[in-house]
Amino acid sequence: MLKDFECTQESYAKGILREKGLKSTAQRLAVVHVLHTSGKSLSVGEIHDGVKEMLGVTGLATIYRTLEVFEDLGIVKRLHFPDGGHGYAFSQGEHVHHMVCVGCRVVFDFPECPVESFDYASVEKQGFRVKDHFIQLFGQCGKCAEAA
Amino acid sequence: MLKDFECTQESYAKGILREKGLKSTAQRLAVVHVLHTSGKSLSVGEIHDGVKEMLGVTGLATIYRTLEVFEDLGIVKRLHFPDGGHGYAFSQGEHVHHMVCVGCRVVFDFPECPVESFDYASVEKQGFRVKDHFIQLFGQCGKCAEAA
DNA sequence: ACGTTAAATGAGAATATTTATCAACTGAGC
DNA sequence: GCTCAGTTGATAAATATTCTCATTTAACGT
């Protein structure tokens, strides 16, 4: 099942799911496929539509549940937009940041971490201990730059 | 009106509002006061409660509208949490990043920008032009560290 | 102070988004 | 193939957010 869509990214997801004792269902693999092939950040509704196109009837709740699981596993990242909306993007690997085109929401990976070598002294002086961070870059991709 | 709560932060907000031809209403100043005095990131509901405590009856829609205006003006920042929730924090000045305690949601300002001197070559090579960024640090404040 | 006017508010309906429930179904290992 | 825990679909329920419009009010000029 889903043989036609088999690819590195789905194997990657399968591996992580198995590792955690979770099932590789058609719905979950379809979410990976939709997100990865789009190369963009998609809304829950868009993901739902994409999955339905692949599998036929699919419950919306399943999409929400899958995205939650995948976020915990680091397979997808939730991205936030300046307009207040949010979406999900495929994300292979734990510590990758993303850059999103505000025009078409295309996502580029950003493996180097800008804060890795950053000195937190100014906040840690106040008794704070930094444990994690969220970074997202906004910009314009080549295509959207031309169109404008 | 609201004389008792007059403070630097409210004058700051008033100034920006006047500059833009917007009104300094009791509701708007109350939002500033609630957010600033709490020193934390608050949910829309918490802000609504705080404002009602100050002014009595206040429409929830007004809180949403105020937060939208304030975000555009840079008076508040919308923060996102690992659990998927979000909140708003007072933010004086355009380019300030924030660090949030995941325990109590206390917010510390973080004026130095970790990406300011960062080299975007790796993504700009792909035709991308970086225009903005969103950075948020997570951690534990002194109090929450003790409690744990 | 007073009047004028555009901006803002409150109330609640209307939408949109997300979560919860539970019986039926299915992938993974034996 | 059989079994069982994990997963799904359908839909209700709960949350969250936006919209509408009559009424109110801050800001400004006089």
XYZ file of N, CA and C in Angstrom, chain A residues 86-143:
174
model
N -0.927 29.992 11.204
C 0.161 29.051 11.377
C -0.003 27.888 10.421
N 1.049 27.133 10.273
C 1.007 25.997 9.368
C 2.049 24.984 9.773
N 2.097 23.886 9.011
C 3.050 22.834 9.319
C 3.944 22.571 8.122
N 5.205 22.267 8.422
C 6.141 21.933 7.359
C 6.884 20.662 7.724
N 7.211 19.889 6.709
C 8.025 18.708 6.918
C 9.394 19.133 7.413
N 9.933 18.372 8.349
C 11.204 18.771 8.931
C 12.022 17.554 9.309
N 12.973 17.249 8.484
C 13.798 16.071 8.734
C 14.972 16.451 9.623
N 14.995 15.923 10.817
C 16.099 16.220 11.717
C 15.649 17.126 12.852
N 16.276 16.966 13.966
C 15.863 17.639 15.190
C 16.044 19.151 15.108
N 17.297 19.532 14.933
C 17.581 20.954 15.097
C 17.757 21.678 13.764
N 16.659 21.861 13.085
C 16.687 22.605 11.824
C 15.758 23.794 11.978
N 16.204 24.947 11.522
C 15.306 26.093 11.524
C 14.781 26.291 10.115
N 13.734 27.105 10.017
C 13.101 27.248 8.717
C 12.934 28.710 8.331
N 12.978 28.880 7.049
C 12.767 30.188 6.478
C 11.581 30.087 5.541
N 10.645 30.991 5.697
C 9.406 30.901 4.934
C 9.231 32.126 4.064
N 8.808 31.901 2.848
C 8.457 33.010 1.971
C 7.067 33.491 2.385
N 6.966 34.774 2.697
C 5.674 35.292 3.144
C 4.680 35.358 1.992
N 5.188 35.251 0.777
C 4.302 35.278 -0.378
C 3.633 33.936 -0.610
N 4.433 32.887 -0.805
C 3.874 31.593 -1.202
C 4.066 30.521 -0.132
N 4.695 30.898 0.942
C 4.912 29.991 2.076
C 5.819 28.802 1.766
N 6.587 28.937 0.744
C 7.607 27.937 0.468
C 8.588 27.927 1.639
N 9.077 26.750 1.978
C 9.962 26.626 3.136
C 11.364 26.169 2.721
N 12.351 26.868 3.236
C 13.739 26.470 3.036
C 14.325 26.062 4.374
N 15.103 25.010 4.359
C 15.744 24.603 5.598
C 16.936 25.497 5.892
N 17.257 25.511 7.134
C 18.267 26.428 7.604
C 19.057 25.719 8.693
N 19.997 24.871 8.284
C 20.630 23.969 9.264
C 21.539 24.651 10.274
N 22.175 25.725 9.882
C 23.037 26.395 10.858
C 22.160 27.103 11.881
N 22.542 27.050 13.121
C 21.738 27.683 14.155
C 22.362 28.994 14.619
N 21.674 30.100 14.368
C 22.225 31.417 14.677
C 22.480 31.657 16.158
N 21.814 30.932 17.025
C 21.984 31.223 18.447
C 22.907 30.213 19.115
N 23.377 29.243 18.347
C 24.193 28.191 18.929
C 25.374 28.756 19.720
N 26.016 29.734 19.120
C 27.215 30.270 19.758
C 26.902 31.584 20.462
N 25.628 31.789 20.742
C 25.257 33.078 21.324
C 25.439 33.092 22.836
N 25.821 34.259 23.323
C 26.093 34.402 24.743
C 24.842 34.882 25.485
N 24.294 33.998 26.293
C 23.063 34.313 27.002
C 23.289 35.065 28.307
N 24.508 35.532 28.529
C 24.854 36.122 29.810
C 23.827 37.147 30.293
N 23.350 38.004 29.393
C 22.481 39.107 29.822
C 21.182 38.626 30.459
N 20.644 37.515 30.002
C 19.432 37.015 30.637
C 19.740 36.034 31.761
N 20.826 35.279 31.586
C 21.141 34.302 32.617
C 21.604 35.005 33.896
N 22.079 36.219 33.720
C 22.450 37.038 34.866
C 21.231 37.286 35.756
N 20.051 37.261 35.117
C 18.812 37.516 35.850
C 18.207 36.237 36.431
N 18.998 35.178 36.456
C 18.506 33.952 37.065
C 17.805 33.017 36.100
N 17.863 33.352 34.832
C 17.191 32.556 33.816
C 18.132 31.510 33.239
N 17.600 30.358 32.982
C 18.410 29.362 32.292
C 17.755 29.023 30.952
N 18.468 29.278 29.876
C 17.939 29.036 28.538
C 17.965 27.545 28.234
N 16.823 27.016 27.781
C 16.757 25.584 27.505
C 16.470 25.275 26.050
N 15.795 26.189 25.399
C 15.405 25.913 24.025
C 15.124 27.233 23.324
N 14.917 27.140 22.041
C 14.592 28.375 21.317
C 13.781 28.063 20.076
N 13.118 29.075 19.617
C 12.336 28.960 18.397
C 12.765 30.084 17.479
N 13.198 29.717 16.291
C 13.655 30.712 15.335
C 13.001 30.467 13.999
N 12.557 31.531 13.405
C 11.963 31.412 12.088
C 12.313 32.649 11.295
N 12.736 32.437 10.062
C 13.100 33.576 9.222
C 12.009 33.806 8.186
N 11.737 35.078 7.927
C 10.758 35.429 6.906
C 11.454 36.128 5.758
N 10.922 35.936 4.593
C 11.532 36.614 3.460
C 10.747 36.385 2.196
N 11.447 36.519 1.104
C 10.809 36.384 -0.180
C 11.640 35.435 -1.040
N 10.959 34.488 -1.632
C 11.689 33.566 -2.506
C 11.890 34.203 -3.876
N 12.716 33.589 -4.693
C 13.031 34.145 -6.007
C 11.790 34.413 -6.847
N 10.904 33.421 -6.911
C 9.698 33.560 -7.737
C 8.824 34.730 -7.303
